[in-house]
mmCIF file of C-alpha atoms in Angstrom:
data_model
loop_
_atom_site.group_PDB
_atom_site.id
_atom_site.type_symbol
_atom_site.label_atom_id
_atom_site.label_comp_id
_atom_site.label_asym_id
_atom_site.label_seq_id
_atom_site.Cartn_x
_atom_site.Cartn_y
_atom_site.Cartn_z
ATOM 1 C CA MET U 6 -0.175 25.915 -60.595
ATOM 2 C CA ARG U 7 1.244 23.629 -57.978
ATOM 3 C CA THR U 8 1.058 26.460 -55.512
ATOM 4 C CA TYR U 9 -2.589 27.108 -56.273
ATOM 5 C CA ALA U 10 -3.378 23.462 -55.869
ATOM 6 C CA PHE U 11 -1.598 23.418 -52.450
ATOM 7 C CA LEU U 12 -3.476 26.500 -51.287
ATOM 8 C CA THR U 13 -6.769 24.999 -52.349
ATOM 9 C CA LEU U 14 -6.030 21.941 -50.189
ATOM 10 C CA PHE U 15 -5.008 24.079 -47.192
ATOM 11 C CA THR U 16 -8.124 26.362 -47.531
ATOM 12 C CA LEU U 17 -10.371 23.304 -47.516
ATOM 13 C CA ALA U 18 -8.657 21.815 -44.486
ATOM 14 C CA SER U 19 -8.806 25.163 -42.670
ATOM 15 C CA ALA U 20 -12.624 25.447 -43.394
ATOM 16 C CA ALA U 21 -13.135 22.083 -41.706
ATOM 17 C CA ALA U 22 -11.002 23.064 -38.704
ATOM 18 C CA PRO U 23 -13.966 24.304 -36.417
ATOM 19 C CA SER U 24 -15.738 20.935 -36.832
ATOM 20 C CA ALA U 25 -12.382 19.098 -36.290
ATOM 21 C CA LEU U 26 -11.959 20.835 -33.021
ATOM 22 C CA ARG U 27 -15.228 19.249 -31.732
ATOM 23 C CA ALA U 28 -14.314 15.853 -33.205
ATOM 24 C CA GLN U 29 -15.245 12.765 -31.398
ATOM 25 C CA TYR U 30 -12.075 11.037 -32.479
ATOM 26 C CA VAL U 31 -8.792 11.473 -34.218
ATOM 27 C CA GLN U 32 -7.654 8.645 -36.445
ATOM 28 C CA VAL U 33 -3.873 8.262 -37.263
ATOM 29 C CA SER U 34 -2.847 5.589 -39.703
ATOM 30 C CA THR U 35 -0.474 4.629 -42.339
ATOM 31 C CA ASN U 36 -0.150 2.359 -45.383
ATOM 32 C CA PRO U 37 2.057 -0.585 -44.272
ATOM 33 C CA THR U 38 2.633 -1.848 -47.834
ATOM 34 C CA SER U 39 4.092 1.509 -48.848
ATOM 35 C CA LEU U 40 6.862 0.996 -46.285
ATOM 36 C CA ILE U 41 8.259 -1.797 -48.419
ATOM 37 C CA PHE U 42 9.042 0.713 -51.141
ATOM 38 C CA GLY U 43 10.570 3.400 -48.978
ATOM 39 C CA VAL U 44 7.352 5.552 -48.905
ATOM 40 C CA PHE U 45 6.547 6.896 -45.519
ATOM 41 C CA LYS U 46 2.936 7.898 -45.284
ATOM 42 C CA LEU U 47 0.885 9.426 -42.464
ATOM 43 C CA GLU U 48 -2.935 9.873 -42.498
ATOM 44 C CA ALA U 49 -5.135 11.668 -40.099
ATOM 45 C CA GLU U 50 -9.013 11.534 -40.183
ATOM 46 C CA LEU U 51 -11.459 13.745 -38.284
ATOM 47 C CA PRO U 52 -15.263 13.445 -38.333
ATOM 48 C CA LEU U 53 -17.246 16.468 -39.511
ATOM 49 C CA ASN U 54 -20.586 15.131 -38.449
ATOM 50 C CA HIS U 55 -22.381 11.716 -38.066
ATOM 51 C CA LYS U 56 -21.746 10.682 -41.678
ATOM 52 C CA PHE U 57 -18.917 12.731 -43.101
ATOM 53 C CA ALA U 58 -15.220 12.772 -42.227
ATOM 54 C CA LEU U 59 -12.223 14.607 -43.571
ATOM 55 C CA GLU U 60 -8.809 12.984 -43.930
ATOM 56 C CA THR U 61 -5.421 14.616 -44.635
ATOM 57 C CA GLU U 62 -2.476 12.591 -45.905
ATOM 58 C CA ALA U 63 1.279 13.237 -46.399
ATOM 59 C CA ALA U 64 3.778 10.932 -48.001
ATOM 60 C CA VAL U 65 7.536 11.198 -48.433
ATOM 61 C CA LEU U 66 9.446 9.049 -50.842
ATOM 62 C CA VAL U 67 13.063 8.511 -49.801
ATOM 63 C CA LYS U 68 15.533 8.272 -52.642
ATOM 64 C CA GLY U 69 15.745 4.816 -54.224
ATOM 65 C CA GLN U 70 14.631 2.498 -56.966
ATOM 66 C CA ARG U 71 11.031 1.253 -57.212
ATOM 67 C CA PHE U 72 9.495 -1.323 -59.400
ATOM 68 C CA TRP U 73 7.363 1.286 -61.378
ATOM 69 C CA THR U 74 10.490 3.225 -62.229
ATOM 70 C CA PRO U 75 13.325 0.619 -62.268
ATOM 71 C CA ASP U 76 15.689 2.839 -64.389
ATOM 72 C CA TYR U 77 15.510 5.795 -62.033
ATOM 73 C CA ASN U 78 16.152 6.780 -58.517
ATOM 74 C CA SER U 79 13.020 8.599 -57.269
ATOM 75 C CA GLU U 80 12.375 10.862 -54.359
ATOM 76 C CA GLY U 81 9.799 13.461 -53.474
ATOM 77 C CA TYR U 82 6.576 14.172 -51.505
ATOM 78 C CA ARG U 83 2.741 14.033 -51.927
ATOM 79 C CA LEU U 84 0.038 15.852 -50.016
ATOM 80 C CA GLY U 85 -3.617 14.985 -50.243
ATOM 81 C CA LEU U 86 -7.118 15.708 -48.821
ATOM 82 C CA VAL U 87 -9.919 13.088 -48.750
ATOM 83 C CA GLY U 88 -13.577 13.729 -48.044
ATOM 84 C CA LYS U 89 -15.569 10.620 -46.888
ATOM 85 C CA LYS U 90 -19.206 9.861 -46.636
ATOM 86 C CA TYR U 91 -20.032 6.815 -44.546
ATOM 87 C CA PHE U 92 -23.122 4.893 -45.880
ATOM 88 C CA ASP U 93 -24.386 3.137 -42.797
ATOM 89 C CA ALA U 94 -25.709 5.736 -40.368
ATOM 90 C CA SER U 95 -26.083 3.092 -37.543
ATOM 91 C CA ARG U 96 -22.429 2.678 -37.322
ATOM 92 C CA PRO U 97 -20.127 5.459 -35.984
ATOM 93 C CA HIS U 98 -17.918 6.212 -39.071
ATOM 94 C CA GLU U 99 -17.419 2.581 -39.952
ATOM 95 C CA GLY U 100 -18.287 0.249 -42.846
ATOM 96 C CA PHE U 101 -18.399 1.229 -46.403
ATOM 97 C CA TYR U 102 -17.933 4.801 -47.630
ATOM 98 C CA GLY U 103 -17.587 6.854 -50.765
ATOM 99 C CA PHE U 104 -14.899 9.416 -51.020
ATOM 100 C CA ALA U 105 -13.459 12.188 -53.169
ATOM 101 C CA TYR U 106 -9.756 13.050 -53.100
ATOM 102 C CA ALA U 107 -7.338 15.695 -54.208
ATOM 103 C CA ARG U 108 -3.597 15.459 -54.300
ATOM 104 C CA VAL U 109 -0.549 17.515 -55.188
ATOM 105 C CA SER U 110 2.889 15.857 -55.580
ATOM 106 C CA SER U 111 6.392 16.705 -56.601
ATOM 107 C CA PHE U 112 8.940 14.059 -57.479
ATOM 108 C CA LYS U 113 12.558 13.985 -58.775
ATOM 109 C CA PHE U 114 13.742 11.358 -61.033
ATOM 110 C CA THR U 115 17.518 10.770 -61.666
ATOM 111 C CA ASP U 116 18.872 8.174 -64.000
ATOM 112 C CA TYR U 117 20.156 5.043 -62.317
ATOM 113 C CA ALA U 118 23.252 3.492 -63.787
ATOM 114 C CA GLU U 119 25.203 0.471 -62.496
ATOM 115 C CA GLU U 120 28.847 0.971 -61.709
ATOM 116 C CA GLY U 121 30.766 1.151 -65.008
ATOM 117 C CA GLU U 122 27.673 1.934 -67.149
ATOM 118 C CA ARG U 123 26.919 5.187 -68.826
ATOM 119 C CA ARG U 124 23.928 7.330 -68.028
ATOM 120 C CA ASP U 125 21.553 6.968 -70.837
ATOM 121 C CA GLN U 126 18.424 8.842 -69.765
ATOM 122 C CA ARG U 127 17.624 12.326 -68.905
ATOM 123 C CA ASP U 128 16.871 13.435 -65.340
ATOM 124 C CA PHE U 129 13.590 15.132 -64.798
ATOM 125 C CA ASP U 130 11.071 16.495 -62.136
ATOM 126 C CA ARG U 131 7.389 15.552 -62.196
ATOM 127 C CA ASP U 132 4.757 17.868 -60.591
ATOM 128 C CA ARG U 133 1.118 16.746 -60.493
ATOM 129 C CA SER U 134 -2.279 17.871 -59.235
ATOM 130 C CA THR U 135 -5.018 15.137 -59.170
ATOM 131 C CA VAL U 136 -8.630 14.851 -58.263
ATOM 132 C CA GLY U 137 -10.700 11.627 -58.158
ATOM 133 C CA PHE U 138 -13.304 9.488 -56.331
ATOM 134 C CA GLY U 139 -13.801 5.922 -55.112
ATOM 135 C CA VAL U 140 -15.188 3.682 -52.372
ATOM 136 C CA GLY U 141 -13.610 2.053 -49.270
ATOM 137 C CA HIS U 142 -14.236 0.231 -46.096
ATOM 138 C CA ALA U 143 -13.258 0.947 -42.473
ATOM 139 C CA ALA U 144 -13.443 -1.237 -39.403
ATOM 140 C CA VAL U 145 -12.443 -0.337 -35.856
ATOM 141 C CA GLY U 146 -12.089 -2.798 -32.992
ATOM 142 C CA LYS U 147 -13.056 -2.130 -29.344
ATOM 143 C CA ASP U 148 -9.475 -1.216 -28.547
ATOM 144 C CA GLY U 149 -9.465 1.427 -31.279
ATOM 145 C CA PHE U 150 -7.407 -0.601 -33.762
ATOM 146 C CA TYR U 151 -8.309 0.593 -37.256
ATOM 147 C CA TYR U 152 -7.905 -1.213 -40.535
ATOM 148 C CA GLY U 153 -9.380 -0.400 -43.943
ATOM 149 C CA PHE U 154 -8.896 -0.425 -47.700
ATOM 150 C CA SER U 155 -9.998 1.870 -50.566
ATOM 151 C CA LEU U 156 -9.936 1.947 -54.291
ATOM 152 C CA GLY U 157 -10.634 4.827 -56.665
ATOM 153 C CA ILE U 158 -9.846 6.511 -60.000
ATOM 154 C CA GLY U 159 -8.925 10.073 -60.807
ATOM 155 C CA ARG U 160 -7.403 12.455 -63.362
ATOM 156 C CA HIS U 161 -4.346 14.528 -63.540
ATOM 157 C CA PHE U 162 -5.294 18.162 -64.160
ATOM 158 C CA VAL U 163 -1.629 19.268 -63.845
ATOM 159 C CA ASN U 164 1.019 16.838 -65.107
ATOM 160 C CA LYS U 165 4.220 18.922 -65.643
ATOM 161 C CA LYS U 166 7.482 17.257 -66.512
ATOM 162 C CA THR U 167 10.688 19.361 -66.450
ATOM 163 C CA TYR U 168 14.041 18.008 -67.600
ATOM 164 C CA THR U 169 16.926 18.842 -65.414
ATOM 165 C CA SER U 170 19.689 17.384 -67.541
ATOM 166 C CA PRO U 171 20.567 17.993 -71.160
ATOM 167 C CA ALA U 172 19.913 15.645 -74.049
ATOM 168 C CA LEU U 173 23.279 14.964 -75.688
ATOM 169 C CA GLY U 174 23.789 13.608 -79.086
ATOM 170 C CA PRO U 175 25.679 10.405 -80.149
ATOM 171 C CA GLY U 176 28.984 10.178 -78.299
ATOM 172 C CA GLY U 177 27.743 12.180 -75.287
ATOM 173 C CA GLU U 178 26.807 10.817 -71.886
ATOM 174 C CA ILE U 179 23.026 10.822 -72.508
ATOM 175 C CA PHE U 180 21.848 9.537 -75.872
ATOM 176 C CA ASP U 181 18.446 7.985 -75.230
ATOM 177 C CA THR U 182 15.408 10.234 -74.636
ATOM 178 C CA ASP U 183 12.648 7.642 -75.041
ATOM 179 C CA ASP U 184 11.372 8.551 -71.567
ATOM 180 C CA ALA U 185 9.548 11.540 -73.037
ATOM 181 C CA GLU U 186 6.221 9.838 -72.535
ATOM 182 C CA PHE U 187 7.040 8.328 -69.147
ATOM 183 C CA LEU U 188 3.919 8.316 -66.895
ATOM 184 C CA ALA U 189 2.156 10.781 -69.235
ATOM 185 C CA LEU U 190 -1.309 9.121 -68.970
ATOM 186 C CA PRO U 191 -3.828 11.535 -67.212
ATOM 187 C CA VAL U 192 -5.398 8.683 -65.393
ATOM 188 C CA ASP U 193 -4.666 8.260 -61.665
ATOM 189 C CA ILE U 194 -5.267 4.927 -59.875
ATOM 190 C CA TYR U 195 -6.016 5.281 -56.172
ATOM 191 C CA GLY U 196 -5.326 2.082 -54.046
ATOM 192 C CA ARG U 197 -4.636 1.911 -50.375
ATOM 193 C CA VAL U 198 -4.515 -0.416 -47.434
ATOM 194 C CA SER U 199 -4.467 1.371 -44.071
ATOM 195 C CA MET U 200 -3.767 0.386 -40.463
ATOM 196 C CA GLY U 201 -3.651 2.555 -37.357
ATOM 197 C CA LEU U 202 -5.416 3.694 -34.252
ATOM 198 C CA ARG U 203 -8.656 5.685 -33.681
ATOM 199 C CA LEU U 204 -8.245 7.812 -30.520
ATOM 200 C CA TYR U 205 -11.674 8.684 -29.008
ATOM 201 C CA ASN U 206 -12.664 11.540 -26.716
ATOM 202 C CA LYS U 207 -15.203 10.902 -23.985
ATOM 203 C CA ARG U 208 -18.284 11.408 -26.172
ATOM 204 C CA GLY U 209 -16.795 9.338 -29.025
ATOM 205 C CA ARG U 210 -15.877 6.564 -26.663
ATOM 206 C CA ALA U 211 -19.395 6.494 -25.203
ATOM 207 C CA GLU U 212 -20.864 6.263 -28.786
ATOM 208 C CA LYS U 213 -18.408 3.535 -29.643
ATOM 209 C CA ASP U 214 -19.188 1.485 -26.503
ATOM 210 C CA ALA U 215 -22.910 1.910 -27.128
ATOM 211 C CA TYR U 216 -22.505 0.605 -30.685
ATOM 212 C CA GLU U 217 -20.448 -2.345 -29.498
ATOM 213 C CA GLU U 218 -22.895 -3.166 -26.759
ATOM 214 C CA ARG U 219 -25.752 -3.071 -29.428
ATOM 215 C CA LEU U 220 -23.679 -5.489 -31.567
ATOM 216 C CA GLU U 221 -23.251 -7.856 -28.500
ATOM 217 C CA LEU U 222 -27.098 -7.647 -27.734
ATOM 218 C CA GLU U 223 -27.863 -8.434 -31.407
ATOM 219 C CA ALA U 224 -25.410 -11.289 -31.540
ATOM 220 C CA ALA U 225 -26.971 -12.633 -28.157
ATOM 221 C CA GLU U 226 -30.386 -12.385 -29.683
ATOM 222 C CA MET U 227 -29.338 -14.213 -32.766
ATOM 223 C CA ARG U 228 -27.742 -17.035 -30.736
ATOM 224 C CA GLU U 229 -30.846 -17.350 -28.606
ATOM 225 C CA LYS U 230 -33.006 -17.466 -31.642
ATOM 226 C CA PHE U 231 -30.816 -20.031 -33.223
ATOM 227 C CA GLN U 232 -30.865 -22.198 -30.163
ATOM 228 C CA GLN U 233 -34.645 -21.878 -30.028
ATOM 229 C CA ASN U 234 -34.996 -22.896 -33.569
ATOM 230 C CA MET U 235 -32.690 -25.853 -33.043
ATOM 231 C CA SER U 236 -34.753 -26.955 -29.945
ATOM 232 C CA GLU U 237 -37.969 -26.704 -31.854
ATOM 233 C CA LEU U 238 -36.421 -28.695 -34.678
ATOM 234 C CA GLU U 239 -35.242 -31.470 -32.232
ATOM 235 C CA GLN U 240 -38.769 -31.479 -30.633
ATOM 236 C CA ARG U 241 -40.472 -31.866 -33.969
ATOM 237 C CA ARG U 242 -37.992 -34.716 -34.898
ATOM 238 C CA GLU U 243 -38.849 -36.480 -31.668
ATOM 239 C CA GLU U 244 -42.547 -36.030 -32.343
ATOM 240 C CA LEU U 245 -42.229 -37.541 -35.755
ATOM 241 C CA ARG U 246 -40.061 -40.458 -34.390
ATOM 242 C CA LEU U 247 -42.833 -41.237 -31.744
ATOM 243 C CA GLU U 248 -45.547 -40.999 -34.424
ATOM 244 C CA ARG U 249 -43.681 -43.534 -36.648
ATOM 245 C CA LEU U 250 -43.407 -45.921 -33.663
ATOM 246 C CA ARG U 251 -47.111 -45.608 -32.958
ATOM 247 C CA ARG U 252 -47.852 -46.436 -36.550
ATOM 248 C CA LEU U 253 -45.623 -49.498 -36.518
ATOM 249 C CA GLN U 254 -47.162 -50.746 -33.365
ATOM 250 C CA ASP U 255 -50.689 -50.309 -34.861
#
């Protein structure tokens, strides 16, 4: 089943390849918070048209303990595909967007025991296939620096747990098998903070520059209108002051 899920992701990515070859930009990013936990992630986004984009992601977990599995050393990988639809057509693939995602993952969990302690939990592998949806926001500076965040929810359609060490009875090395329900919930929570670079080709850079120029013109118009309103307000205040003086003189 994991092989079929992987092939599905590969097929979808291949189908988008012709559009990707004509892409106006390539966005490369990572999740900086994941580095704290020894998770190395790489994401690459390509636009399909003016509103839609496709993102591939790959993550590798180096062997180590993590707060969500404190009794285990965990390691493995995760591959994913994310389809995005940007809501604001006036912005070139920026602002808020909705997305759907699919992921396949394979992780290995080995019981962690301090020196001098006995191993008391069974080792196991976890294979998952997940689909879900969510919303996010993306912003890109003039220099191409990208930052964004997203939040979503999904469901595990494959959630296979395979024990790789035996369950021994009392007196054996491993006597506790309470981990049978470990991470068995079918709900997947998708949360991410991303930072990286958006590399434009000539056409994409022209579109980005035009958008930034439009923003500057709009900001200049707003400042001019604000100054005009303030000037009219000051003029009205002065007229009221002079009118009060005339009334006092009369």
